[in-house]
Short mmCIF file of C-alpha atoms in Angstrom, two decimals:
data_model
loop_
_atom_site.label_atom_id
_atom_site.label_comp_id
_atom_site.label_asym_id
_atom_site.label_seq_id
_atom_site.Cartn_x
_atom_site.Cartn_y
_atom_site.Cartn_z
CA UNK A 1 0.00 0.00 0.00
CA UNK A 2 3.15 2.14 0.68
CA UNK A 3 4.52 1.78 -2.87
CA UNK A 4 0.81 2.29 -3.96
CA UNK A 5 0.69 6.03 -2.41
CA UNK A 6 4.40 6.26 -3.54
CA UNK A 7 3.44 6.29 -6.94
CA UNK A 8 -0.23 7.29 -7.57
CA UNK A 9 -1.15 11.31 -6.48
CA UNK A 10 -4.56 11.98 -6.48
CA UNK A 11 -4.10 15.37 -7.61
CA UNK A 12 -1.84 18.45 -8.91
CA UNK A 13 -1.06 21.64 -8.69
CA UNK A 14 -0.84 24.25 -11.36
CA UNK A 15 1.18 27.29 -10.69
CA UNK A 16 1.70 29.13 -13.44
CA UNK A 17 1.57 33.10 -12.92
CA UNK A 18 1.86 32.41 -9.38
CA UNK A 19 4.32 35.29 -9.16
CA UNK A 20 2.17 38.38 -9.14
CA UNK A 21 -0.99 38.27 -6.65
CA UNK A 22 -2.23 41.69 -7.91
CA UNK A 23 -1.99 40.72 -11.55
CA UNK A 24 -3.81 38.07 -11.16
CA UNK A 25 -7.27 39.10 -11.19
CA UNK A 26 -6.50 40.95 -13.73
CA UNK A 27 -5.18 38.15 -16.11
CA UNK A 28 -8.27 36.29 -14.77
CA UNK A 29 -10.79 39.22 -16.58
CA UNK A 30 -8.86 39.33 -19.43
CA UNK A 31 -8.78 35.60 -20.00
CA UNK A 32 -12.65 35.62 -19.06
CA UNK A 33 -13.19 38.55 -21.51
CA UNK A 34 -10.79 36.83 -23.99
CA UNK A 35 -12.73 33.54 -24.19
CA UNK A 36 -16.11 35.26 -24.07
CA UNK A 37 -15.14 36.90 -27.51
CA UNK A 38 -13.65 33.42 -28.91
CA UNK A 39 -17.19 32.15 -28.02
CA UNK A 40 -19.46 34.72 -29.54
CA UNK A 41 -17.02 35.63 -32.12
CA UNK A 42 -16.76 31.62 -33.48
CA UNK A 43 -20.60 30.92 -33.32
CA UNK A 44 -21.16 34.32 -35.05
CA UNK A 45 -18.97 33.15 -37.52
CA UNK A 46 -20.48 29.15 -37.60
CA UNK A 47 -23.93 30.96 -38.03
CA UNK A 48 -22.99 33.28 -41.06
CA UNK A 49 -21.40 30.32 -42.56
CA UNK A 50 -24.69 27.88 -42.19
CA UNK A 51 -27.62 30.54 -43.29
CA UNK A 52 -25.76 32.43 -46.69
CA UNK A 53 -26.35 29.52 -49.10
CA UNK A 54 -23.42 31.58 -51.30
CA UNK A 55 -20.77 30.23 -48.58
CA UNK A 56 -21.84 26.63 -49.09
CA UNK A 57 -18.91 26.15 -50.62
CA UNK A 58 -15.44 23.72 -49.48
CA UNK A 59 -13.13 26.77 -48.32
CA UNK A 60 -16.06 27.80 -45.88
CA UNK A 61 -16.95 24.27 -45.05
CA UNK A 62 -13.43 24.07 -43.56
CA UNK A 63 -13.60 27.37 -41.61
CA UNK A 64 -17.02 26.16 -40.08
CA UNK A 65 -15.31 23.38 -38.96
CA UNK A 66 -12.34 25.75 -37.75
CA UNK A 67 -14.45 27.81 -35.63
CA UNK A 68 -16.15 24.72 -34.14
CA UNK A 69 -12.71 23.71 -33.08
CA UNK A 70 -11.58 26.96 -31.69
CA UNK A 71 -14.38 27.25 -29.45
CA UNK A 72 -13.20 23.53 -28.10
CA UNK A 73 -9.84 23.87 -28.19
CA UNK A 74 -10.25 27.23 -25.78
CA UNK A 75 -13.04 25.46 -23.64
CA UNK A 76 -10.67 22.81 -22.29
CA UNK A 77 -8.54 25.70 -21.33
CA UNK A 78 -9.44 29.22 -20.78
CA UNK A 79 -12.72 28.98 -18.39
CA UNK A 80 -10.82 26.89 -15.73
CA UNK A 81 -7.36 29.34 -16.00
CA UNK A 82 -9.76 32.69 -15.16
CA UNK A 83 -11.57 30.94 -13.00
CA UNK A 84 -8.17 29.53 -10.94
CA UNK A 85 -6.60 33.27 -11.16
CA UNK A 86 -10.00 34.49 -10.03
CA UNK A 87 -10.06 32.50 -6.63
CA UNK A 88 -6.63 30.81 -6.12
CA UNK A 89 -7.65 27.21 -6.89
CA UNK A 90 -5.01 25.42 -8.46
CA UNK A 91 -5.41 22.00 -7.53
CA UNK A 92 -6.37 20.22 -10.48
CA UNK A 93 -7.30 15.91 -10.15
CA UNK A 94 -5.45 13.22 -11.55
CA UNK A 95 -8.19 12.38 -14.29
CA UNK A 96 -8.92 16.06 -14.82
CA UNK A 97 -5.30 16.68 -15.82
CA UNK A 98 -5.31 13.70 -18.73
CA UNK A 99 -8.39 14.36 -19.48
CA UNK A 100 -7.79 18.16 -20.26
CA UNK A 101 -4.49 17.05 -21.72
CA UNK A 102 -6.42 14.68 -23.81
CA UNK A 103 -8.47 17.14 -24.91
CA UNK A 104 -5.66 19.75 -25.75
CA UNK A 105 -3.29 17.40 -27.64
CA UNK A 106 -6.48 16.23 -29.38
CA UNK A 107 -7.89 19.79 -30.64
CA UNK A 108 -4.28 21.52 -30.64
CA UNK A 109 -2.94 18.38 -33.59
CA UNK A 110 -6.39 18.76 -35.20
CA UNK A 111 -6.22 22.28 -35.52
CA UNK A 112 -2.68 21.77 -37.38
CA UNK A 113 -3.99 19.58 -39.97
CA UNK A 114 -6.90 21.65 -40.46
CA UNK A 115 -4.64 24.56 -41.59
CA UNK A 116 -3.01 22.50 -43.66
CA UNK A 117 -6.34 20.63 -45.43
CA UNK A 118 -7.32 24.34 -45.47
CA UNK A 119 -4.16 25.51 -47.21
CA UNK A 120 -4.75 22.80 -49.84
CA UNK A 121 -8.14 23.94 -50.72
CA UNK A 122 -6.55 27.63 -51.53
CA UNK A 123 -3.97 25.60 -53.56
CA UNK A 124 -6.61 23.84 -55.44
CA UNK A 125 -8.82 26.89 -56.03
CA UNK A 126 -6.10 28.91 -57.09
CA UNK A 127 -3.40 26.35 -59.25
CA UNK A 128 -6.41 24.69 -60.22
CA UNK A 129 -9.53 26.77 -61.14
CA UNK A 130 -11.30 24.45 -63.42
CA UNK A 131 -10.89 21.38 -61.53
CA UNK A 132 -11.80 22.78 -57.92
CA UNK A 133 -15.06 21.77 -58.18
CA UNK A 134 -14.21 18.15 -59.49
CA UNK A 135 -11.22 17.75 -56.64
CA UNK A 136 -12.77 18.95 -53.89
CA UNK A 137 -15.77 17.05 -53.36
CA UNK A 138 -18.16 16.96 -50.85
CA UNK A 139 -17.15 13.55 -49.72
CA UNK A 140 -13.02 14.67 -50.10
CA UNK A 141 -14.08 17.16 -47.63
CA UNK A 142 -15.80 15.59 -45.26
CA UNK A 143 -12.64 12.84 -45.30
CA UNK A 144 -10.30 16.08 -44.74
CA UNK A 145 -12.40 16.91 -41.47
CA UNK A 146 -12.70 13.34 -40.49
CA UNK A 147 -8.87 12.55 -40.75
CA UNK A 148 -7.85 15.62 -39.07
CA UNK A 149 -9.86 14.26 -36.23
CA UNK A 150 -8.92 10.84 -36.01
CA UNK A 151 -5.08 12.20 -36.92
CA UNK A 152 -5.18 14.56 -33.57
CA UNK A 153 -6.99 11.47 -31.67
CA UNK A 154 -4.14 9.20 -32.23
CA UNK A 155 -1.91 12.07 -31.23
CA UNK A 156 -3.53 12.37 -28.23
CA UNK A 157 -3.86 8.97 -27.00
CA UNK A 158 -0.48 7.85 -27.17
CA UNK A 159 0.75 11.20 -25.57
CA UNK A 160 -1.34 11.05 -22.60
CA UNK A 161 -1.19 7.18 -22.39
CA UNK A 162 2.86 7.92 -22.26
CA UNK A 163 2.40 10.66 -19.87
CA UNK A 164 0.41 9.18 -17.16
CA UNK A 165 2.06 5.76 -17.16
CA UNK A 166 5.09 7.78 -15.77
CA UNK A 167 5.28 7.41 -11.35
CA UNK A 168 4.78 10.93 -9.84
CA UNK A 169 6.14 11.01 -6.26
CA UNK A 170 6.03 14.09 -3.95
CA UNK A 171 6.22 16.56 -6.02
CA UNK A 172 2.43 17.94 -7.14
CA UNK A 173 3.26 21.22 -8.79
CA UNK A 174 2.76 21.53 -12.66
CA UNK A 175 4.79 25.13 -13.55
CA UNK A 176 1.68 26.00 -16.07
CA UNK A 177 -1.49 27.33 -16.01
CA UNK A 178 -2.87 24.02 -17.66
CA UNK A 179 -1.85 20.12 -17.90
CA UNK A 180 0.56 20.88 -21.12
CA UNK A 181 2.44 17.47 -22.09
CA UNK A 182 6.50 18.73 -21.20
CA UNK A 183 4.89 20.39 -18.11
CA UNK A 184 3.67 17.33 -16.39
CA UNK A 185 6.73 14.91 -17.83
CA UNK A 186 8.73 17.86 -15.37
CA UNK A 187 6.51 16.67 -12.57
CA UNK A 188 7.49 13.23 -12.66
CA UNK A 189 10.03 10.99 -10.81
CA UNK A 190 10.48 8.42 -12.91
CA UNK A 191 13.31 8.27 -16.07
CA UNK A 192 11.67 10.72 -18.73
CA UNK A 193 13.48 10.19 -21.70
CA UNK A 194 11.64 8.14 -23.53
CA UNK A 195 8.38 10.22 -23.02
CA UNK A 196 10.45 13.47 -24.71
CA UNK A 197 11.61 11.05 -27.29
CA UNK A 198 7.73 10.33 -28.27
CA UNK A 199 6.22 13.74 -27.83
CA UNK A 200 9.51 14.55 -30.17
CA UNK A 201 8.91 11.58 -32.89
CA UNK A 202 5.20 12.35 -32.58
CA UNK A 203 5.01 16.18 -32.55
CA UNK A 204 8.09 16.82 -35.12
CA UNK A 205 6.47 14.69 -38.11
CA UNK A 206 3.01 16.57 -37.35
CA UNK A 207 3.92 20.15 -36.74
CA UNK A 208 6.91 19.79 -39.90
CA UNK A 209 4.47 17.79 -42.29
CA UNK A 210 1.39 20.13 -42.13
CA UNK A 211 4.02 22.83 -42.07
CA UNK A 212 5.36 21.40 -45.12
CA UNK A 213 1.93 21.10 -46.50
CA UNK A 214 1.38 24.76 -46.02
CA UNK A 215 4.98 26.31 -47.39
CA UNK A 216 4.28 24.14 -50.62
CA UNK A 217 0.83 24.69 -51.12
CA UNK A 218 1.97 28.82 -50.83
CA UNK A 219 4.96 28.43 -52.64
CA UNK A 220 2.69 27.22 -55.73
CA UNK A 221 -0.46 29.74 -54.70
CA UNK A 222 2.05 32.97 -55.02
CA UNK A 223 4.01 31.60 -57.84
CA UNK A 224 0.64 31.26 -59.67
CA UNK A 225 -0.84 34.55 -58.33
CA UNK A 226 2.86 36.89 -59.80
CA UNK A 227 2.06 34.86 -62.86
CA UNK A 228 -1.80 36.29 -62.87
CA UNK A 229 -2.48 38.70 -66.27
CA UNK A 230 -4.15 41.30 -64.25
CA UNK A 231 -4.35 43.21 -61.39
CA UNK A 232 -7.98 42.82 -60.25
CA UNK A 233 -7.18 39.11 -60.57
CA UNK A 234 -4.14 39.16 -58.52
CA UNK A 235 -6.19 40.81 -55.98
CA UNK A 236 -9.19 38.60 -55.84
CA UNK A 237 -6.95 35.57 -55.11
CA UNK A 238 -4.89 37.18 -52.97
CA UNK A 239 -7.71 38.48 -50.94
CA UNK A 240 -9.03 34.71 -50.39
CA UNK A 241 -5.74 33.90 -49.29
CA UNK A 242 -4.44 36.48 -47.02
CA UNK A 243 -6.57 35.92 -43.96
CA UNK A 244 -5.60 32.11 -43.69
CA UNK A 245 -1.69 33.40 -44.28
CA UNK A 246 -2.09 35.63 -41.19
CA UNK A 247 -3.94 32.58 -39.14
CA UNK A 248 -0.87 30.36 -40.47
CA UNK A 249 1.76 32.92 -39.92
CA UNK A 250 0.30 33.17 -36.53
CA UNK A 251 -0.30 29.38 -35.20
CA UNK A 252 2.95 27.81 -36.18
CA UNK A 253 5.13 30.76 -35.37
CA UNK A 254 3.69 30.27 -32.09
CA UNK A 255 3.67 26.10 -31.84
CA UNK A 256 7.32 26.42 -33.41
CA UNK A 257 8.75 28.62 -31.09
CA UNK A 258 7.10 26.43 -27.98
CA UNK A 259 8.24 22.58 -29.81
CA UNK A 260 10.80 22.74 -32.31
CA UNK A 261 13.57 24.22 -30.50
CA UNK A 262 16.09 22.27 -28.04
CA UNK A 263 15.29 22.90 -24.62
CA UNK A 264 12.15 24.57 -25.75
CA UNK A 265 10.33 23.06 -22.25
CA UNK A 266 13.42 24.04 -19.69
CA UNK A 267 12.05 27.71 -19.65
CA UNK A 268 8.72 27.44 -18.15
CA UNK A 269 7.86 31.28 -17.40
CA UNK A 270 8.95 31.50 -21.54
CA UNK A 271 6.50 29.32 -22.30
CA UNK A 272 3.65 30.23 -20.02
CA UNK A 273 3.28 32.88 -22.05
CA UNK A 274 3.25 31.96 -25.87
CA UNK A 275 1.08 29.11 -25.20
CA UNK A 276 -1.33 32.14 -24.29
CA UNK A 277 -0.82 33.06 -27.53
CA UNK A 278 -1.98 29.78 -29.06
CA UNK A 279 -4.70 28.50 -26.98
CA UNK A 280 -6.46 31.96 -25.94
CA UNK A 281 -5.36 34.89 -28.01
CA UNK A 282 -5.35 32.71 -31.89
CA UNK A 283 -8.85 31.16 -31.44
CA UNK A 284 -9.89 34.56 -30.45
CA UNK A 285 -8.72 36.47 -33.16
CA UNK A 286 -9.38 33.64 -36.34
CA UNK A 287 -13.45 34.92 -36.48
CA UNK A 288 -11.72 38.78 -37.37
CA UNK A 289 -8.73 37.80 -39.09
CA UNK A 290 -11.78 35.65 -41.40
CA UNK A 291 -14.44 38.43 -41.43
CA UNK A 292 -12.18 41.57 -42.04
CA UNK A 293 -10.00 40.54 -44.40
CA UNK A 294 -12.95 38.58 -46.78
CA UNK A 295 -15.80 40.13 -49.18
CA UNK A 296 -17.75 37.09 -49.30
CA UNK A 297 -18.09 37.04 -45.14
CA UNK A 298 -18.67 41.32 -45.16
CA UNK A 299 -21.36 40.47 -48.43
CA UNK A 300 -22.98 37.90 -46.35
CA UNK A 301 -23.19 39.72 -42.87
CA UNK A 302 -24.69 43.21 -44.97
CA UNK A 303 -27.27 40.63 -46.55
CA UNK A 304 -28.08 39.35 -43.36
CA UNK A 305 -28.31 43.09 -41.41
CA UNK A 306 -30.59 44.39 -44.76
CA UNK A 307 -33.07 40.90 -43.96
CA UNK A 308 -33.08 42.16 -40.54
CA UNK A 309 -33.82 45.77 -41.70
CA UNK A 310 -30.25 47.19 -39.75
CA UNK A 311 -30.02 48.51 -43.20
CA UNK A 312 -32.12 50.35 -45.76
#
């Protein structure tokens, strides 16, 4: 029963931000305020998508999808970080931890496939004009969405299956303000190496290959787009492009800076703060980056204010 209680904690504890007691109501209404707008902002978006029958189309399909994921992937997250700030509980259970682990590998891998399925659909549409309609199907599509899913599950599953098969003795306290994979493996007592070996075998191939997928599918996209006759053309693609570039630009600058570099988990304040970035500030911001930067979404919302009579 000793070794039993050696090995098996009932709980942690998450102490990321612990630092600054004043701040930290603050960072708890700005990550409330924060999620609240990934929320509204997402199902806004979801709902403009599903009532203009002119944005039944594959590209949209896929950012329906995105925005569905953003408002999971910041659910398993951002309501239990403000509400921790908020009132100083940081213990967290042993099942809650893998399961919002679980949850985070799952929708973070998804999320990086989906850029890329995403990025091949501009490709398509773009290098491909004529045959768009032809390649991407409805049922190609729905695959996309469907192995994006089962990709990020697999991800998932071995990476918390790894992680929680490790001992964890004495020592409780998780230096984050969620169960992120590196910061629990820090927790543990047992030999860790081959855990960072799998999250590296597993997360290198999956951040580099949709990475890949998205350099190459640009690399062609702009090639074709210098290559365009005229201007107004050059524009037009561009313009469909540009808002999934920034989104892009955004989520693997971030998830590169946080994985791909050695000793990328030895500086935990460091990387407290970009993962922020990625799982509160990116799903936030993906419903603007979408709606500001695209005529069909602006045509749509107008058409939906004039039904409503916002408009004359």
């Amino acid at each position: 029963a000793k070794m039993e209680n050696h090995t098996r904690i009932s709980e942690f504890i998450l102490v990321g931000f612990k630092s600054h007691p004043g701040s930290q109501v603050l960072l708890s209404v700005l990550f409330s305020t924060m999620y609240f707008v990934t929320v509204v902002g997402n199902i806004c978006m979801i709902l403009i998508i599903r009532v203009d029958p002119s944005l039944h189309t594959p590209m949209y399909f896929f950012l329906e999808n995105l925005s569905t994921l953003d408002i999971c992937y910041s659910s398993v997250i951002t309501p239990r970080a403000a509400l921790a700030l908020l009132l100083g509980r940081r213990r967290i259970s042993y099942t809650g931890c893998a399961s919002q682990m679980f949850f985070f590998s799952l929708f973070g891998t998804t999320e990086a496939f989906f850029l890329a399925v995403m990025a091949y659909d501009r490709f398509t549409a773009i290098c491909n004009p004529l045959l768009y309609q032809v390649i991407m199907s409805r049922r190609l599509c729905v695959l996309m969405v469907v192995g994006s899913y089962l990709s990020g599950c697999l991800n998932c599953t071995i990476q918390t299956g790894f992680t929680f098969s490790l001992s964890f003795c004495g020592h409780r306290e998780i230096n984050h303000f969620f169960c992120e994979v590196a910061a629990v493996i820090h927790t543990s007592c047992s030999n860790t190496l081959v855990n960072e070996l799998v999250m590296l075998a597993l997360c290198g191939p999956i951040i580099v290959g949709t990475a890949l997928v998205v350099f190459i599918s640009y690399g062609y996209i702009i090639t074709t787009i210098i290559q365009m006759p005229s201007a107004e053309s050059r524009h037009k693609a561009l313009s469909t492009c540009s808002s999934h570039m920034v989104t892009i630009c955004l989520f693997f600058g971030t998830v590169f800076f946080m994985y791909a570099q050695p000793g990328a988990a030895s500086s935990p304040s460091k990387s407290n703060i970009i993962s922020i970035f990625y799982t509160v500030v990116i799903p936030m911001l993906n419903p603007f980056i979408y709606t500001l930067r695209n005529r069909d979404v602006k045509g749509a919302l107008k058409k939906q204010f004039k039904r409503k009579g916002f408009f004359k």
